[in-house]
Amino acid sequence: MYFKKGKVIIISAPSGSGKTTIARYLLKQKFNLKFSISACTREKRKNEIHGVDYFFLKTDDFKRNIKENNFLEWEEVYLNSFYGTLKKDVEYNLKLGYNILFDIDVKGAMSLKKHFGKDSCSIYIDAPINIIEQRLSERNTETNKDLILRLEKIKQESLSKINFDVIIENLDLHEAKEKAKKCVENFLKK
Ligand code: 5GP
């Protein structure tokens, strides 16, 4: 539908906020939207696929890409866990006219917002901390230590949500999905 030069949707949210479900929902719409596959150095989870969810890189390889200036942005999101957006695919897909959906942390989101300016819309998906805590422990993908680190990070990141173009409170997943859809639709139409 929208075949001009591509635009950028940046989503940030605490893990456990329903972000992945909302992102998948947006990708299913006729928004000509492609997911930006990040590189990262953390261990692959059982259900994840290299080149689909992330490009899982060894830390040395990740650092070589930093040196070669191959990242649009990168962050050490957790201690010794690096995540970054590789320039190549993003630039290529934008030129082809695709819109791109990024799922990245708050600092990365701010870097991308600065880079893409008015061609980007940044969305923060929020949820009450007790619900997040419950979802994260039910998901059972992190060790207890990692869970504590993640919750700490969520509290810190939440302080920066005011810098986003849009904040969506996910109290009801269906409503949150619809709000995100409307927001992206309006932005792409502009
Ligand atoms: P997870 O390990 O749960 O997949 O992701 C951890 C955090 O890293 C999430 O907040 C996710 O949005 C963020 N993240 C994923 N890819 C990138 C990226 O390319 N750059 C940055 N800065 N953060 C990312």
CSV table of C-alpha atoms and ligand atoms in Angstrom, one decimal:
chain,number,residue,atom,x,y,z
A,1,MET,CA,0.0,0.0,0.0
A,2,TYR,CA,2.7,2.5,1.0
A,3,PHE,CA,5.4,2.2,-1.7
A,4,LYS,CA,7.2,5.5,-1.3
A,5,LYS,CA,10.6,5.7,0.4
A,6,GLY,CA,10.4,3.5,3.5
A,7,LYS,CA,9.6,4.7,7.0
A,8,VAL,CA,10.7,3.5,10.3
A,9,ILE,CA,8.7,2.2,13.3
A,10,ILE,CA,10.7,1.8,16.5
A,11,ILE,CA,9.2,-0.3,19.3
A,12,SER,CA,10.7,-0.5,22.8
A,13,ALA,CA,9.2,-2.2,25.7
A,14,PRO,CA,10.1,-4.2,28.7
A,15,SER,CA,10.3,-8.0,28.1
A,16,GLY,CA,7.0,-9.4,29.2
A,17,SER,CA,5.0,-6.4,28.1
A,18,GLY,CA,3.5,-8.1,25.1
A,19,LYS,CA,5.8,-6.4,22.7
A,20,THR,CA,6.5,-9.5,20.6
A,21,THR,CA,2.9,-10.3,20.1
A,22,ILE,CA,2.1,-6.7,19.2
A,23,ALA,CA,5.1,-6.5,16.8
A,24,ARG,CA,4.0,-9.8,15.1
A,25,TYR,CA,0.5,-8.4,14.7
A,26,LEU,CA,1.8,-5.3,13.1
A,27,LEU,CA,3.9,-7.3,10.7
A,28,LYS,CA,0.8,-9.2,9.5
A,29,GLN,CA,-1.0,-6.0,8.4
A,30,LYS,CA,-0.7,-4.6,4.9
A,31,PHE,CA,1.9,-2.0,6.0
A,32,ASN,CA,4.7,-3.2,3.7
A,33,LEU,CA,6.6,-3.7,7.0
A,34,LYS,CA,9.7,-5.7,7.4
A,35,PHE,CA,11.3,-6.7,10.8
A,36,SER,CA,14.8,-5.5,11.3
A,37,ILE,CA,16.8,-8.6,12.4
A,38,SER,CA,19.3,-7.5,15.0
A,39,ALA,CA,22.7,-9.0,15.8
A,40,CYS,CA,23.3,-10.1,19.3
A,41,THR,CA,25.8,-12.1,21.4
A,42,ARG,CA,23.5,-13.7,23.9
A,43,GLU,CA,22.8,-17.4,23.8
A,44,LYS,CA,20.1,-18.5,21.4
A,45,ARG,CA,16.9,-19.7,23.1
A,46,LYS,CA,15.4,-23.1,22.2
A,47,ASN,CA,12.6,-21.6,20.0
A,48,GLU,CA,14.8,-19.1,18.2
A,49,ILE,CA,16.3,-19.3,14.7
A,50,HIS,CA,19.5,-17.7,13.5
A,51,GLY,CA,18.7,-15.2,10.8
A,52,VAL,CA,15.0,-15.0,11.8
A,53,ASP,CA,14.9,-13.8,15.4
A,54,TYR,CA,18.5,-12.6,15.5
A,55,PHE,CA,21.9,-13.0,13.9
A,56,PHE,CA,23.6,-14.7,16.8
A,57,LEU,CA,27.2,-13.6,16.8
A,58,LYS,CA,30.3,-14.5,18.8
A,59,THR,CA,31.4,-11.5,20.9
A,60,ASP,CA,34.6,-11.2,18.8
A,61,ASP,CA,32.6,-11.1,15.6
A,62,PHE,CA,30.2,-8.5,17.1
A,63,LYS,CA,33.2,-6.3,18.1
A,64,ARG,CA,34.8,-6.6,14.6
A,65,ASN,CA,31.5,-5.3,13.2
A,66,ILE,CA,31.7,-2.3,15.6
A,67,LYS,CA,35.2,-1.6,14.5
A,68,GLU,CA,34.2,-1.8,10.8
A,69,ASN,CA,31.4,0.7,11.5
A,70,ASN,CA,28.8,-1.8,10.3
A,71,PHE,CA,26.2,-0.9,12.9
A,72,LEU,CA,23.6,1.8,12.8
A,73,GLU,CA,23.5,1.6,16.5
A,74,TRP,CA,24.6,-1.0,19.1
A,75,GLU,CA,24.3,-1.3,22.9
A,76,GLU,CA,25.6,-3.5,25.6
A,77,VAL,CA,22.0,-4.1,26.7
A,78,TYR,CA,23.0,-6.4,29.6
A,79,LEU,CA,26.5,-7.0,31.0
A,80,ASN,CA,28.5,-8.8,28.2
A,81,SER,CA,25.3,-9.1,26.0
A,82,PHE,CA,25.6,-6.9,23.0
A,83,TYR,CA,22.8,-6.1,20.6
A,84,GLY,CA,22.9,-4.0,17.4
A,85,THR,CA,21.3,-3.1,14.2
A,86,LEU,CA,23.4,-3.8,11.1
A,87,LYS,CA,23.3,-1.0,8.5
A,88,LYS,CA,23.3,-3.1,5.4
A,89,ASP,CA,19.8,-4.7,5.4
A,90,VAL,CA,18.1,-1.6,6.8
A,91,GLU,CA,19.5,0.7,4.1
A,92,TYR,CA,18.7,-1.8,1.4
A,93,ASN,CA,15.1,-2.4,2.4
A,94,LEU,CA,14.4,1.3,2.9
A,95,LYS,CA,15.6,2.0,-0.6
A,96,LEU,CA,13.3,-0.7,-1.9
A,97,GLY,CA,10.4,1.1,-0.3
A,98,TYR,CA,9.8,-1.2,2.7
A,99,ASN,CA,8.9,0.2,6.0
A,100,ILE,CA,11.0,-1.2,8.8
A,101,LEU,CA,10.0,-2.3,12.3
A,102,PHE,CA,12.7,-2.2,15.0
A,103,ASP,CA,12.4,-3.9,18.3
A,104,ILE,CA,15.2,-2.4,20.4
A,105,ASP,CA,16.0,-1.1,23.8
A,106,VAL,CA,15.4,2.4,24.9
A,107,LYS,CA,18.9,3.8,24.2
A,108,GLY,CA,19.0,2.2,20.8
A,109,ALA,CA,15.5,3.6,20.1
A,110,MET,CA,16.7,7.1,20.9
A,111,SER,CA,19.7,6.7,18.6
A,112,LEU,CA,17.5,5.5,15.7
A,113,LYS,CA,15.0,8.4,16.4
A,114,LYS,CA,17.9,10.8,16.1
A,115,HIS,CA,19.1,9.2,12.9
A,116,PHE,CA,15.7,8.9,11.1
A,117,GLY,CA,14.0,12.0,12.5
A,118,LYS,CA,10.5,12.6,11.1
A,119,ASP,CA,10.7,9.5,9.0
A,120,SER,CA,10.4,7.5,12.2
A,121,CYS,CA,7.7,6.9,14.9
A,122,SER,CA,8.9,5.6,18.3
A,123,ILE,CA,6.4,3.6,20.4
A,124,TYR,CA,6.9,2.5,24.0
A,125,ILE,CA,4.7,-0.4,25.1
A,126,ASP,CA,4.2,-0.2,28.8
A,127,ALA,CA,2.6,-2.6,31.4
A,128,PRO,CA,2.4,-2.6,35.2
A,129,ILE,CA,5.6,-3.9,36.7
A,130,ASN,CA,3.8,-6.7,38.7
A,131,ILE,CA,2.3,-8.1,35.5
A,132,ILE,CA,5.6,-8.0,33.7
A,133,GLU,CA,7.3,-9.7,36.7
A,134,GLN,CA,4.6,-12.5,36.5
A,135,ARG,CA,4.9,-12.9,32.8
A,136,LEU,CA,8.6,-13.1,32.9
A,137,SER,CA,8.8,-15.7,35.6
A,138,GLU,CA,6.1,-17.7,33.8
A,139,ARG,CA,8.0,-17.5,30.5
A,140,ASN,CA,10.9,-19.2,32.3
A,141,THR,CA,13.5,-18.3,29.7
A,142,GLU,CA,15.9,-16.6,32.2
A,143,THR,CA,17.8,-17.7,35.2
A,144,ASN,CA,16.9,-16.0,38.5
A,145,LYS,CA,19.9,-13.8,38.3
A,146,ASP,CA,19.1,-12.7,34.7
A,147,LEU,CA,15.5,-12.1,35.8
A,148,ILE,CA,16.6,-9.7,38.5
A,149,LEU,CA,18.8,-7.9,36.0
A,150,ARG,CA,16.0,-7.6,33.5
A,151,LEU,CA,13.6,-6.2,36.1
A,152,GLU,CA,16.2,-3.6,37.2
A,153,LYS,CA,16.7,-2.6,33.6
A,154,ILE,CA,12.9,-2.3,33.1
A,155,LYS,CA,12.6,0.1,36.0
A,156,GLN,CA,15.4,2.2,34.6
A,157,GLU,CA,14.1,2.2,31.0
A,158,SER,CA,10.6,3.2,32.1
A,159,LEU,CA,12.0,6.6,33.2
A,160,SER,CA,12.8,7.4,29.6
A,161,LYS,CA,9.4,6.5,28.1
A,162,ILE,CA,8.4,10.2,28.0
A,163,ASN,CA,10.9,10.6,25.1
A,164,PHE,CA,8.9,8.4,22.8
A,165,ASP,CA,6.4,9.7,20.3
A,166,VAL,CA,3.7,7.4,21.6
A,167,ILE,CA,3.2,5.4,24.8
A,168,ILE,CA,0.8,2.4,24.7
A,169,GLU,CA,-0.3,1.0,28.0
A,170,ASN,CA,-0.8,-2.8,27.6
A,171,LEU,CA,-3.5,-3.6,30.1
A,172,ASP,CA,-5.5,-5.5,27.6
A,173,LEU,CA,-3.6,-7.2,24.8
A,174,HIS,CA,-6.3,-6.9,22.2
A,175,GLU,CA,-6.8,-3.2,22.8
A,176,ALA,CA,-3.0,-2.6,22.8
A,177,LYS,CA,-2.7,-4.4,19.5
A,178,GLU,CA,-5.4,-2.2,17.9
A,179,LYS,CA,-4.0,1.0,19.3
A,180,ALA,CA,-0.6,0.1,17.9
A,181,LYS,CA,-2.1,-0.7,14.5
A,182,LYS,CA,-4.0,2.6,14.4
A,183,CYS,CA,-0.9,4.5,15.4
A,184,VAL,CA,1.3,2.9,12.7
A,185,GLU,CA,-1.5,3.3,10.1
A,186,ASN,CA,-1.8,7.0,10.8
A,187,PHE,CA,2.0,7.5,10.8
A,188,LEU,CA,2.5,5.7,7.5
A,189,LYS,CA,-0.3,7.7,5.8
A,190,LYS,CA,1.3,11.1,6.6
B,1,5GP,P1,16.0,-10.2,24.3
B,1,5GP,O1,17.3,-10.8,24.8
B,1,5GP,O2,14.8,-10.4,25.2
B,1,5GP,O3,15.7,-10.8,22.9
B,1,5GP,O4,16.2,-8.7,24.1
B,1,5GP,C1,16.7,-7.9,25.1
B,1,5GP,C2,16.6,-6.4,24.8
B,1,5GP,O5,17.5,-6.1,23.7
B,1,5GP,C3,15.2,-6.0,24.3
B,1,5GP,O6,14.9,-4.8,25.0
B,1,5GP,C4,15.4,-5.8,22.9
B,1,5GP,O7,14.4,-4.8,22.4
B,1,5GP,C5,16.8,-5.2,22.8
B,1,5GP,N1,17.3,-5.3,21.5
B,1,5GP,C6,17.1,-6.2,20.5
B,1,5GP,N2,17.8,-5.9,19.4
B,1,5GP,C7,18.4,-4.8,19.6
B,1,5GP,C8,19.3,-3.9,18.8
B,1,5GP,O8,19.6,-4.2,17.7
B,1,5GP,N3,19.8,-2.8,19.4
B,1,5GP,C9,19.5,-2.5,20.7
B,1,5GP,N4,20.0,-1.3,21.2
B,1,5GP,N5,18.7,-3.2,21.5
B,1,5GP,C10,18.2,-4.4,21.0
